[in-house]
Amino acid sequence: MISVNDFKTGLTIEVENDIWTVVDFQHVKPGKGAAFVRSKLRSLRSGNIQEKTFRAGEKVGRAHIERRRMQYLYANGDMHTFMDNESYEQLELSSDQLKNELNYLKDNMEVQVNTYGSETLGVEVPNTVELEVTATEPGVKGDTSSGGTKPATLETGLTVQVPFFVNQGDRLVIDTRSGNYVSRA
């Protein structure tokens, strides 16, 4: 058990039969009444964000999440196979479990798989990935790097807005947290 007074961003807790990570928190001491902790929590099972208020000093269960380095091997229909780098044990996850991460997964990519007991909660991809542009309009002479943007489709099927000077075949660095173009690789 952990006191809500000890909340830190990124802490994983168990509340109402779900596993949450603390996204944001604020200790509030009103002039009248008891102190409380206002928090913003993200469910590790569904990804939903919920605001929750706790009384100061209230205890919640601490959830111990195991993070294992794994390698993404391949997709077979709707199932995606990962391999543990140490034990060579393989794990299959459905496309529903991966949701947003599918936009960034490439064969042989190193990822972090989060588990709670025997339940797989999800996959964390690196903060930035390098992907190749498979389709975009060609750049026109006179377009400047500070001009505007155009859509580009990447090798994983993700479409991002890129500067005019980016061409088909270029390798780009993409931020996986926001899904935005960072730079050319």
XYZ file of C-alpha atoms in Angstrom:
185
model
C 0.000 0.000 0.000
C 1.111 3.535 -0.736
C -0.207 6.863 0.561
C -1.671 9.275 -1.981
C 0.626 11.910 -0.414
C 3.542 10.013 -2.043
C 2.162 10.199 -5.613
C 4.716 10.779 -8.371
C 4.169 11.104 -12.091
C 4.503 7.647 -13.694
C 3.638 5.728 -10.503
C 1.424 2.674 -11.134
C -1.410 2.018 -8.688
C -4.377 -0.326 -8.351
C -7.747 1.385 -7.722
C -11.270 0.017 -8.311
C -9.976 -3.270 -9.813
C -8.034 -1.484 -12.559
C -4.376 -0.586 -13.010
C -3.615 3.114 -13.387
C -0.561 5.253 -13.958
C -0.417 8.728 -12.402
C -0.314 11.314 -15.208
C -0.670 14.411 -13.017
C -1.443 15.197 -9.380
C -1.938 18.218 -7.141
C -2.014 18.492 -3.350
C -4.818 20.845 -2.287
C -5.121 22.377 1.203
C -8.310 24.443 1.293
C -8.716 27.096 3.968
C -11.727 25.264 5.326
C -12.013 21.486 5.396
C -9.606 18.617 4.997
C -6.690 18.452 2.542
C -7.022 16.243 -0.533
C -5.087 15.091 -3.596
C -6.545 15.780 -7.048
C -5.092 13.386 -9.619
C -5.302 12.531 -13.288
C -4.929 8.788 -13.907
C -4.584 6.759 -17.138
C -5.849 3.190 -17.246
C -3.175 0.781 -18.495
C -5.863 -1.645 -19.705
C -8.057 0.710 -21.724
C -5.942 3.876 -22.088
C -8.767 6.055 -20.730
C -7.848 9.082 -18.625
C -9.874 9.821 -15.508
C -9.668 12.527 -12.867
C -9.927 11.224 -9.316
C -9.835 12.925 -5.932
C -8.426 11.201 -2.815
C -8.484 12.300 0.823
C -5.018 13.239 2.115
C -3.335 10.209 3.664
C -5.631 7.704 1.922
C -3.935 4.413 0.992
C -4.077 2.776 -2.447
C -2.547 -0.450 -3.729
C 0.727 -0.239 -5.595
C 0.782 -2.165 -8.891
C 4.132 -3.730 -9.769
C 4.450 -3.716 -13.542
C 7.093 -5.971 -15.090
C 8.780 -4.445 -18.136
C 10.545 -6.867 -20.477
C 12.657 -5.999 -23.527
C 11.309 -7.877 -26.504
C 11.800 -7.898 -30.242
C 8.889 -7.531 -32.682
C 9.188 -10.434 -35.105
C 6.259 -10.422 -37.549
C 2.532 -10.057 -38.114
C 0.397 -13.069 -38.997
C -3.034 -11.743 -39.912
C -4.436 -10.011 -36.834
C -1.801 -11.466 -34.476
C 1.646 -9.959 -33.840
C 4.552 -12.012 -32.488
C 7.189 -10.744 -30.043
C 10.263 -12.595 -28.704
C 11.931 -12.159 -25.307
C 15.589 -11.252 -25.910
C 16.846 -13.338 -22.971
C 14.658 -16.459 -22.816
C 13.637 -16.547 -26.523
C 10.054 -17.091 -25.320
C 7.478 -15.859 -27.851
C 4.347 -13.842 -27.107
C 1.429 -13.121 -29.442
C -0.714 -9.992 -29.146
C -3.770 -9.042 -31.209
C -4.081 -5.804 -33.178
C -6.718 -4.659 -30.653
C -4.139 -4.818 -27.842
C -1.614 -2.758 -29.830
C -3.931 0.006 -31.162
C -1.699 3.066 -31.713
C 1.643 1.200 -31.533
C 0.963 -0.530 -34.887
C 1.699 2.793 -36.631
C 5.336 2.554 -35.513
C 6.155 -1.198 -35.373
C 8.686 -2.574 -37.849
C 10.111 -6.096 -38.056
C 13.028 -6.752 -35.645
C 12.287 -3.569 -33.641
C 13.147 -3.533 -29.908
C 10.131 -2.705 -27.712
C 9.186 -2.927 -24.053
C 6.277 -5.236 -23.134
C 4.464 -4.387 -19.888
C 2.881 -7.206 -17.873
C 0.976 -7.342 -14.599
C 1.000 -10.869 -13.221
C 0.116 -13.033 -16.227
C -1.782 -10.228 -18.007
C -0.081 -8.351 -20.854
C -0.990 -4.665 -20.575
C 0.645 -3.340 -23.701
C 3.739 -2.434 -25.640
C 5.919 0.683 -25.354
C 7.734 1.704 -28.521
C 10.812 4.001 -28.422
C 10.113 7.769 -28.223
C 11.312 8.209 -31.809
C 11.402 5.786 -34.732
C 12.937 5.967 -38.189
C 10.468 5.219 -41.011
C 10.672 5.423 -44.814
C 8.310 7.552 -46.912
C 6.407 5.306 -49.346
C 4.165 7.943 -50.938
C 4.083 11.743 -51.087
C 3.669 14.474 -53.671
C 7.015 15.473 -55.226
C 8.582 18.734 -54.080
C 8.237 21.661 -56.482
C 11.066 24.106 -57.176
C 10.541 27.210 -55.095
C 9.079 25.396 -52.090
C 10.955 26.475 -48.993
C 11.823 24.518 -45.887
C 9.906 27.035 -43.762
C 6.920 27.072 -46.106
C 4.116 24.644 -45.436
C 3.489 20.970 -45.096
C 2.110 18.123 -47.161
C 0.874 14.624 -46.230
C 3.287 11.693 -46.507
C 2.479 7.999 -46.101
C 5.124 5.966 -44.270
C 6.070 2.278 -44.566
C 3.796 1.296 -41.651
C 0.757 3.009 -43.208
C 0.909 6.063 -40.926
C 0.245 9.423 -42.600
C 2.047 12.485 -41.193
C 2.437 16.115 -42.236
C 5.970 16.808 -43.518
C 7.787 19.829 -45.057
C 7.658 20.266 -48.842
C 11.302 19.188 -49.325
C 10.613 15.587 -48.168
C 10.437 13.104 -51.075
C 9.442 9.493 -51.566
C 12.189 7.152 -50.321
C 13.449 9.567 -47.631
C 13.892 8.190 -44.112
C 12.224 10.308 -41.419
C 12.424 10.471 -37.628
C 8.888 10.395 -36.146
C 7.956 11.169 -32.518
C 5.809 8.233 -31.328
C 4.239 10.198 -28.445
C 2.658 12.822 -30.736
C 2.866 11.153 -34.165
C 4.647 14.207 -35.616
C 7.559 14.575 -38.025
C 10.840 15.465 -36.237
C 13.522 15.469 -38.934
C 15.070 13.582 -41.823
C 17.246 10.681 -40.751
